[in-house]
Tab-separated table of C-alpha atoms and ligand atoms in Angstrom:
chain	number	residue	atom	x	y	z
A	4	UNK	CA	-16.593	-18.274	3.915
A	5	UNK	CA	-13.411	-16.074	3.980
A	6	UNK	CA	-13.043	-13.952	6.886
A	7	UNK	CA	-15.011	-11.007	5.409
A	8	UNK	CA	-17.123	-12.431	2.505
A	9	UNK	CA	-17.995	-15.288	0.130
A	10	UNK	CA	-14.679	-17.601	-0.639
A	11	UNK	CA	-14.678	-18.203	-4.554
A	12	UNK	CA	-14.300	-21.793	-5.541
A	13	UNK	CA	-11.485	-21.606	-6.965
A	14	UNK	CA	-8.258	-23.268	-6.316
A	15	UNK	CA	-6.614	-21.248	-3.452
A	16	UNK	CA	-2.884	-20.182	-4.218
A	17	UNK	CA	-1.524	-17.778	-1.757
A	18	UNK	CA	-2.305	-15.981	1.313
A	19	UNK	CA	-1.030	-12.618	1.592
A	20	UNK	CA	-1.469	-10.560	5.007
A	21	UNK	CA	-4.980	-8.465	3.131
A	22	UNK	CA	-5.430	-10.433	-0.270
A	23	UNK	CA	-6.396	-14.074	-0.935
A	24	UNK	CA	-5.400	-14.828	-4.538
A	25	UNK	CA	-6.768	-17.400	-6.791
A	26	UNK	CA	-6.527	-19.432	-9.447
A	27	UNK	CA	-8.350	-17.929	-12.555
A	28	UNK	CA	-7.166	-20.168	-14.730
A	29	UNK	CA	-5.738	-18.798	-18.344
A	30	UNK	CA	-2.674	-17.465	-16.550
A	31	UNK	CA	-4.375	-15.337	-14.866
A	32	UNK	CA	-5.805	-14.548	-10.719
A	33	UNK	CA	-8.481	-13.788	-8.224
A	34	UNK	CA	-7.158	-10.913	-6.374
A	35	UNK	CA	-9.464	-10.845	-2.790
A	36	UNK	CA	-8.972	-8.572	-0.600
A	37	UNK	CA	-10.154	-8.603	3.103
A	38	UNK	CA	-10.866	-6.554	5.642
A	39	UNK	CA	-7.463	-7.717	7.285
A	40	UNK	CA	-5.543	-4.954	8.780
A	41	UNK	CA	-1.718	-5.498	9.311
A	42	UNK	CA	0.637	-3.400	11.100
A	43	UNK	CA	3.743	-4.243	12.128
A	44	UNK	CA	3.949	-7.057	9.396
A	45	UNK	CA	1.522	-8.314	12.097
A	46	UNK	CA	-2.169	-9.206	11.086
A	47	UNK	CA	-4.739	-7.417	13.843
A	48	UNK	CA	-8.034	-10.026	15.217
A	49	UNK	CA	-10.270	-7.473	13.910
A	50	UNK	CA	-11.090	-6.518	10.644
A	51	UNK	CA	-12.064	-2.537	9.292
A	52	UNK	CA	-15.166	-2.323	7.846
A	53	UNK	CA	-15.710	-1.930	4.152
A	54	UNK	CA	-11.698	-2.084	4.237
A	55	UNK	CA	-11.071	-4.863	1.486
A	56	UNK	CA	-13.811	-3.005	-0.819
A	57	UNK	CA	-12.376	0.473	-0.523
A	58	UNK	CA	-8.840	-0.737	-1.246
A	59	UNK	CA	-10.039	-2.238	-4.286
A	60	UNK	CA	-11.996	1.116	-5.819
A	61	UNK	CA	-9.025	3.229	-4.799
A	62	UNK	CA	-6.262	0.822	-6.608
A	63	UNK	CA	-8.724	0.632	-9.470
A	64	UNK	CA	-8.954	4.308	-9.843
A	65	UNK	CA	-5.725	4.515	-10.299
A	66	UNK	CA	-5.275	1.816	-12.473
A	67	UNK	CA	-7.636	3.649	-14.986
A	68	UNK	CA	-5.659	7.387	-14.090
A	69	UNK	CA	-2.165	6.098	-14.559
A	70	UNK	CA	0.174	5.967	-17.909
A	71	UNK	CA	1.756	2.655	-17.084
A	72	UNK	CA	0.622	-0.808	-18.146
A	73	UNK	CA	-0.611	-3.093	-15.444
A	74	UNK	CA	-2.139	-6.138	-14.469
A	75	UNK	CA	-5.668	-5.421	-14.636
A	76	UNK	CA	-8.382	-7.790	-16.797
A	77	UNK	CA	-11.480	-6.995	-14.959
A	78	UNK	CA	-13.486	-5.528	-11.744
A	79	UNK	CA	-16.860	-6.692	-12.814
A	80	UNK	CA	-17.895	-9.991	-11.396
A	81	UNK	CA	-19.627	-10.624	-14.643
A	82	UNK	CA	-16.231	-11.069	-16.509
A	83	UNK	CA	-14.876	-13.652	-13.726
A	84	UNK	CA	-14.789	-17.412	-14.558
A	85	UNK	CA	-17.316	-20.162	-13.021
A	86	UNK	CA	-16.615	-19.884	-9.800
A	87	UNK	CA	-16.230	-16.622	-8.917
A	88	UNK	CA	-19.341	-14.527	-10.195
A	89	UNK	CA	-20.643	-14.237	-6.835
A	90	UNK	CA	-22.605	-10.577	-5.482
A	91	UNK	CA	-20.301	-10.989	-2.292
A	92	UNK	CA	-17.156	-10.912	-4.122
A	93	UNK	CA	-18.185	-7.434	-6.186
A	94	UNK	CA	-16.089	-4.342	-5.083
A	95	UNK	CA	-13.233	-6.031	-2.961
A	96	UNK	CA	-11.906	-8.688	-6.426
A	97	UNK	CA	-9.848	-8.329	-9.424
A	98	UNK	CA	-8.956	-10.802	-11.394
A	99	UNK	CA	-5.653	-10.190	-12.939
A	100	UNK	CA	-2.696	-11.627	-15.206
A	101	UNK	CA	-0.478	-13.780	-13.016
A	102	UNK	CA	3.211	-12.031	-13.389
A	103	UNK	CA	6.176	-13.254	-12.235
A	104	UNK	CA	7.032	-10.647	-9.691
A	105	UNK	CA	10.338	-8.656	-9.433
A	106	UNK	CA	11.599	-9.570	-5.828
A	107	UNK	CA	12.286	-6.091	-4.861
A	108	UNK	CA	9.236	-3.894	-2.947
A	109	UNK	CA	9.584	-0.464	-5.521
A	110	UNK	CA	9.808	2.422	-2.571
A	111	UNK	CA	9.225	6.174	-3.896
A	112	UNK	CA	9.616	8.705	-0.999
A	113	UNK	CA	9.067	12.576	-1.868
A	114	UNK	CA	9.584	13.345	1.639
A	115	UNK	CA	11.085	12.700	4.487
A	116	UNK	CA	9.440	10.264	6.960
A	117	UNK	CA	8.663	6.743	9.156
A	118	UNK	CA	12.167	4.357	8.515
A	119	UNK	CA	13.703	6.656	5.647
A	120	UNK	CA	13.786	9.917	8.442
A	121	UNK	CA	15.211	7.601	10.982
A	122	UNK	CA	17.998	6.235	8.485
A	123	UNK	CA	18.987	10.082	7.493
A	124	UNK	CA	19.095	11.289	11.261
A	125	UNK	CA	21.491	8.225	11.611
A	126	UNK	CA	23.137	8.517	8.266
A	127	UNK	CA	22.133	11.563	6.031
A	128	UNK	CA	21.321	9.376	3.591
A	129	UNK	CA	18.274	6.591	2.964
A	130	UNK	CA	19.147	3.725	1.135
A	131	UNK	CA	22.459	4.720	-0.396
A	132	UNK	CA	20.770	7.556	-2.064
A	133	UNK	CA	22.319	10.799	-0.212
A	134	UNK	CA	20.514	13.991	0.369
A	135	UNK	CA	21.209	17.449	1.373
A	136	UNK	CA	22.090	17.775	5.331
A	137	UNK	CA	19.775	19.549	7.592
A	138	UNK	CA	15.701	18.190	6.439
A	139	UNK	CA	13.270	18.072	8.770
A	140	UNK	CA	11.308	14.707	10.064
A	141	UNK	CA	8.551	15.993	6.844
A	142	UNK	CA	10.163	17.982	4.278
A	143	UNK	CA	10.006	17.579	1.113
A	144	UNK	CA	12.781	16.515	-0.759
A	145	UNK	CA	14.667	17.894	-3.574
A	146	UNK	CA	13.271	15.683	-6.173
A	147	UNK	CA	11.536	11.941	-5.633
A	148	UNK	CA	13.670	8.991	-4.435
A	149	UNK	CA	13.838	4.874	-5.364
A	150	UNK	CA	14.007	3.186	-2.233
A	151	UNK	CA	12.670	-0.222	-2.295
A	152	UNK	CA	13.001	-2.716	0.420
A	153	UNK	CA	13.322	-6.562	0.219
A	154	UNK	CA	10.504	-8.466	-0.244
A	155	UNK	CA	10.931	-10.502	2.976
A	156	UNK	CA	8.854	-13.833	3.991
A	157	UNK	CA	6.604	-13.671	6.263
A	158	UNK	CA	7.174	-12.146	9.730
A	159	UNK	CA	10.337	-10.882	8.766
A	160	UNK	CA	10.349	-7.071	8.214
A	161	UNK	CA	11.299	-6.195	5.210
A	162	UNK	CA	15.213	-4.001	4.799
A	163	UNK	CA	16.705	-1.465	2.620
A	164	UNK	CA	18.629	-1.787	-0.007
A	165	UNK	CA	20.741	0.114	-2.125
A	166	UNK	CA	20.181	0.191	-5.698
A	167	UNK	CA	23.275	-1.650	-6.392
A	168	UNK	CA	21.785	-4.623	-4.676
A	169	UNK	CA	18.792	-4.540	-6.917
A	170	UNK	CA	21.126	-4.278	-9.986
A	171	UNK	CA	23.103	-7.816	-8.400
A	172	UNK	CA	19.528	-9.077	-7.614
A	173	UNK	CA	18.034	-8.264	-11.450
A	174	UNK	CA	20.508	-6.887	-13.968
A	175	UNK	CA	21.390	-3.113	-14.420
A	176	UNK	CA	19.402	-2.722	-17.210
A	177	UNK	CA	15.744	-4.169	-15.464
A	178	UNK	CA	16.921	-2.488	-12.410
A	179	UNK	CA	17.012	0.735	-14.130
A	180	UNK	CA	14.071	0.218	-15.707
A	181	UNK	CA	12.188	-0.579	-12.669
A	182	UNK	CA	13.653	2.874	-10.700
A	183	UNK	CA	12.401	4.779	-13.668
A	184	UNK	CA	8.754	3.359	-13.994
A	185	UNK	CA	8.200	3.599	-10.276
A	186	UNK	CA	9.546	7.292	-10.335
A	187	UNK	CA	7.360	8.422	-12.989
A	188	UNK	CA	4.633	6.808	-11.208
A	189	UNK	CA	4.622	8.760	-8.452
A	190	UNK	CA	5.301	12.355	-9.799
A	191	UNK	CA	2.367	11.445	-11.868
A	192	UNK	CA	0.263	9.631	-8.957
A	193	UNK	CA	1.890	13.180	-7.193
A	194	UNK	CA	0.395	15.636	-9.572
A	195	UNK	CA	-3.048	14.131	-9.182
A	196	UNK	CA	-3.703	14.228	-4.891
A	197	UNK	CA	-2.097	17.491	-4.694
A	198	UNK	CA	-4.344	19.112	-6.635
A	199	UNK	CA	-6.772	16.794	-4.030
A	200	UNK	CA	-5.780	18.278	-1.299
A	201	UNK	CA	-3.193	14.956	-0.667
A	202	UNK	CA	0.597	15.303	-0.359
A	203	UNK	CA	1.860	11.391	-1.707
A	204	UNK	CA	4.497	11.735	1.363
A	205	UNK	CA	5.385	7.993	0.426
A	206	UNK	CA	4.679	4.855	-1.826
A	207	UNK	CA	5.384	1.165	-2.164
A	208	UNK	CA	5.108	-0.581	-5.447
A	209	UNK	CA	5.325	-4.226	-6.678
A	210	UNK	CA	5.748	-4.490	-10.123
A	211	UNK	CA	5.498	-7.535	-12.736
A	212	UNK	CA	6.606	-9.004	-15.483
A	213	UNK	CA	4.422	-9.611	-18.488
A	214	UNK	CA	5.878	-11.522	-21.787
A	215	UNK	CA	9.184	-9.573	-20.935
A	216	UNK	CA	7.344	-5.729	-20.042
A	217	UNK	CA	7.325	-4.352	-16.499
A	218	UNK	CA	3.597	-3.869	-15.403
A	219	UNK	CA	2.204	-2.099	-11.864
A	220	UNK	CA	0.543	-5.546	-10.215
A	221	UNK	CA	-0.879	-6.244	-7.215
A	222	UNK	CA	-2.657	-3.459	-5.360
A	223	UNK	CA	-1.015	1.034	-5.783
A	224	UNK	CA	-1.973	3.751	-3.824
A	225	UNK	CA	-4.025	2.822	-1.265
A	226	UNK	CA	-3.940	3.434	2.545
A	227	UNK	CA	-2.530	0.227	3.016
A	228	UNK	CA	0.977	1.088	0.886
A	229	UNK	CA	1.154	4.927	0.633
A	230	UNK	CA	1.470	7.717	3.813
A	231	UNK	CA	-1.482	10.059	2.652
A	232	UNK	CA	-0.878	13.634	4.459
A	233	UNK	CA	-3.308	16.140	4.134
A	234	UNK	CA	-1.895	18.948	2.534
A	235	UNK	CA	-3.527	21.699	3.949
A	236	UNK	CA	-1.937	20.843	7.594
A	237	UNK	CA	1.368	19.886	6.030
A	238	UNK	CA	4.030	21.643	8.722
A	239	UNK	CA	8.001	19.979	9.092
A	240	UNK	CA	9.545	19.385	11.512
A	241	UNK	CA	6.964	16.853	13.446
A	242	UNK	CA	5.073	13.563	12.831
A	243	UNK	CA	1.837	14.707	9.824
A	244	UNK	CA	-1.908	14.073	10.158
A	245	UNK	CA	-2.426	11.591	7.628
A	246	UNK	CA	-5.025	9.140	5.709
A	247	UNK	CA	-3.183	6.096	6.420
A	248	UNK	CA	-2.451	3.199	8.390
A	249	UNK	CA	-0.021	6.082	10.068
A	250	UNK	CA	-2.850	6.100	12.831
A	251	UNK	CA	-3.279	2.731	14.084
A	252	UNK	CA	0.138	2.303	14.282
A	253	UNK	CA	0.200	5.215	16.151
A	254	UNK	CA	-1.966	3.973	18.768
A	255	UNK	CA	-0.431	0.344	18.298
A	256	UNK	CA	2.454	2.261	19.810
A	257	UNK	CA	0.611	3.970	22.879
A	258	UNK	CA	0.548	3.736	26.143
A	259	UNK	CA	-2.968	2.405	26.048
A	260	UNK	CA	-2.245	-0.276	24.213
A	261	UNK	CA	0.320	-1.613	25.754
A	262	UNK	CA	2.452	-3.778	23.115
A	263	UNK	CA	5.679	-4.751	23.472
A	264	UNK	CA	5.952	-5.704	19.819
A	265	UNK	CA	9.370	-5.691	19.818
A	266	UNK	CA	9.214	-9.121	22.444
A	267	UNK	CA	8.923	-12.419	20.329
A	268	UNK	CA	5.429	-13.875	20.128
A	269	UNK	CA	3.886	-11.120	22.202
A	270	UNK	CA	0.177	-10.476	20.497
A	271	UNK	CA	-1.425	-7.558	19.569
A	272	UNK	CA	-4.016	-6.436	21.549
A	273	UNK	CA	-7.227	-5.924	20.675
A	274	UNK	CA	-8.661	-2.880	19.234
A	275	UNK	CA	-10.966	-0.605	20.446
A	276	UNK	CA	-14.353	-0.101	19.062
A	277	UNK	CA	-13.199	3.556	18.132
A	278	UNK	CA	-9.715	2.852	17.000
A	279	UNK	CA	-11.702	0.517	14.267
A	280	UNK	CA	-14.462	3.435	13.291
A	281	UNK	CA	-11.469	5.836	12.665
A	282	UNK	CA	-8.981	3.365	10.564
A	283	UNK	CA	-12.385	2.766	8.621
A	284	UNK	CA	-12.991	6.579	8.091
A	285	UNK	CA	-9.532	7.568	7.266
A	286	UNK	CA	-9.443	4.504	4.720
A	287	UNK	CA	-12.324	6.023	2.988
A	288	UNK	CA	-11.299	9.725	3.709
A	289	UNK	CA	-8.468	9.070	1.280
A	290	UNK	CA	-10.795	7.129	-0.920
A	291	UNK	CA	-13.114	9.916	-1.350
A	292	UNK	CA	-10.200	12.520	-2.284
A	293	UNK	CA	-8.039	10.556	-4.717
A	294	UNK	CA	-11.484	9.970	-6.502
A	295	UNK	CA	-14.211	12.754	-5.942
A	296	UNK	CA	-15.808	10.283	-5.798
A	297	UNK	CA	-18.272	9.814	-2.182
A	298	UNK	CA	-17.856	6.645	-0.842
A	299	UNK	CA	-20.870	4.546	-1.788
A	300	UNK	CA	-21.361	3.138	2.042
A	301	UNK	CA	-20.024	6.036	3.546
A	302	UNK	CA	-22.819	6.423	7.071
A	303	UNK	CA	-24.454	3.592	5.639
A	304	UNK	CA	-23.796	0.460	7.805
B	23	LIG	P1	2.642	-11.966	1.329
B	23	LIG	O1	2.081	-12.370	-0.209
B	23	LIG	O2	4.353	-11.968	1.385
B	23	LIG	O3	2.371	-12.203	2.285
B	23	LIG	P2	1.794	-9.697	1.518
B	23	LIG	O4	1.229	-9.415	3.077
B	23	LIG	O5	1.702	-7.725	0.879
B	23	LIG	O6	2.640	-9.736	1.321
B	23	LIG	P3	-1.090	-9.588	-0.123
B	23	LIG	O7	-0.557	-7.843	0.098
B	23	LIG	O8	-1.703	-9.449	1.086
B	23	LIG	O9	0.466	-10.116	0.434
B	23	LIG	O10	-1.265	-10.398	-0.756
B	23	LIG	C1	-0.915	-10.084	-2.184
B	23	LIG	C2	0.412	-10.925	-2.743
B	23	LIG	O11	-0.019	-10.994	-4.495
B	23	LIG	C3	1.343	-10.390	-2.537
B	23	LIG	O12	2.075	-11.856	-2.300
B	23	LIG	C4	1.817	-9.848	-4.108
B	23	LIG	O13	3.225	-9.793	-4.465
B	23	LIG	C5	0.740	-10.923	-5.126
B	23	LIG	N1	0.730	-10.393	-6.731
B	23	LIG	C6	0.004	-9.162	-6.566
B	23	LIG	N2	-0.535	-9.085	-8.078
B	23	LIG	C7	0.055	-10.268	-8.688
B	23	LIG	C8	0.449	-10.498	-10.234
B	23	LIG	N3	-0.421	-9.819	-11.373
B	23	LIG	N4	0.982	-11.803	-10.320
B	23	LIG	C9	1.607	-12.679	-9.068
B	23	LIG	N5	1.527	-12.016	-8.199
B	23	LIG	C10	0.975	-11.361	-7.748
B	24	LIG	MG1	0.810	-6.520	0.099
C-alpha cells in the first residue's frame, strides 16, 4: 500500500511531493496522485481525503476540454498495464506518455497575488515584466503575463526567472513557443472558469516534449497548481477568499499553528481535523464549479 491506496506492481520511478510515477512500459508512465498535501514545499503528515481523485478528475476534465495537445493516454483502469488494473487505483491514476520535461515551471498570472504581488510592491514588475503603477493586491492585470520559475530540487524554493533566462536555458524559439502556449491555455481556461463563477488568478503548467512537439503534461489547472477565486467575492485591495491551497497556507502561518517555517528543520504542525475537512471541501468545490458535476463522493465518507 502507498499512503493512500494500493501500489501498482510496476517499477517505481519517482516520488514527487504529491504524485508517484511508475514505468508503464512503451514510453509510458502511470501517474498516481496521492492524498498528500504540500504547502511551502513541505509535505504535511495528514492526508486530505479524496484529494488525489479530485486532482486527477479536475486535470482530466481540462485535458479533455482544452485545445492544446497533452500527455494523456487514458484514465481508464481497463487500459492500464498488467499489475496496475486495480480498482483501488481508479480515479487517482492517469496513464501518460513519458515526456522530456521543459525545465521551467510555466506560471501565468491574470491577477496580482502571492509572490507576484510581493515582487510588484518591491520593484513594480514581476519576473522582468513591467506593470502599470498603482495596482492593488488582487487587481486584474491589463493582460495575462508569463512569469516562469525555476524547477528547484526538493527542499529548495522555486525562484522567479526573467524571459531571457528561459531563452538562455532552452533557446529563443522554444522559449517563445512555451510562453505562447502557456498564455493561450490560460486565456481559454480563464474564460471557462469565469462562466462558472471562478476567477483564475494564476496557474502553473508543466510542459513536456513528445517527438519535438510541446504538450501539456503533469496536472493542469487544479487547486494545487492554481489560485481560484470566487468571482462574486472579488474585491481588490485585500487577500481574496479562494478554492485552493491558500486556506492551508494561511492557517499554517497563523499563531494557532505556531510554525516558524523559516527556521531550518522546523517540523510542520499537525493539521487539525477542521483544517483537513475544510481543505477537502474547498478542493471539491473547485472541482464541482469547474466541471459542473457533483463530486461523486460529496458528503459520503
Ligand atoms: P518533484 O517531482 O520535483 O517533487 P512535485 O512535487 O511537483 O515535484 P509531483 O507533482 O508530485 O512532483 O509529481 C509529478 C512529477 O512528474 C513531476 O516531477 C513532473 O515534472 C513529472 N511529470 C509529469 N508529467 C510527466 C510526463 N508526461 N513525463 C515525465 N514526467 C512527468
Ligand atoms: Mg507537481
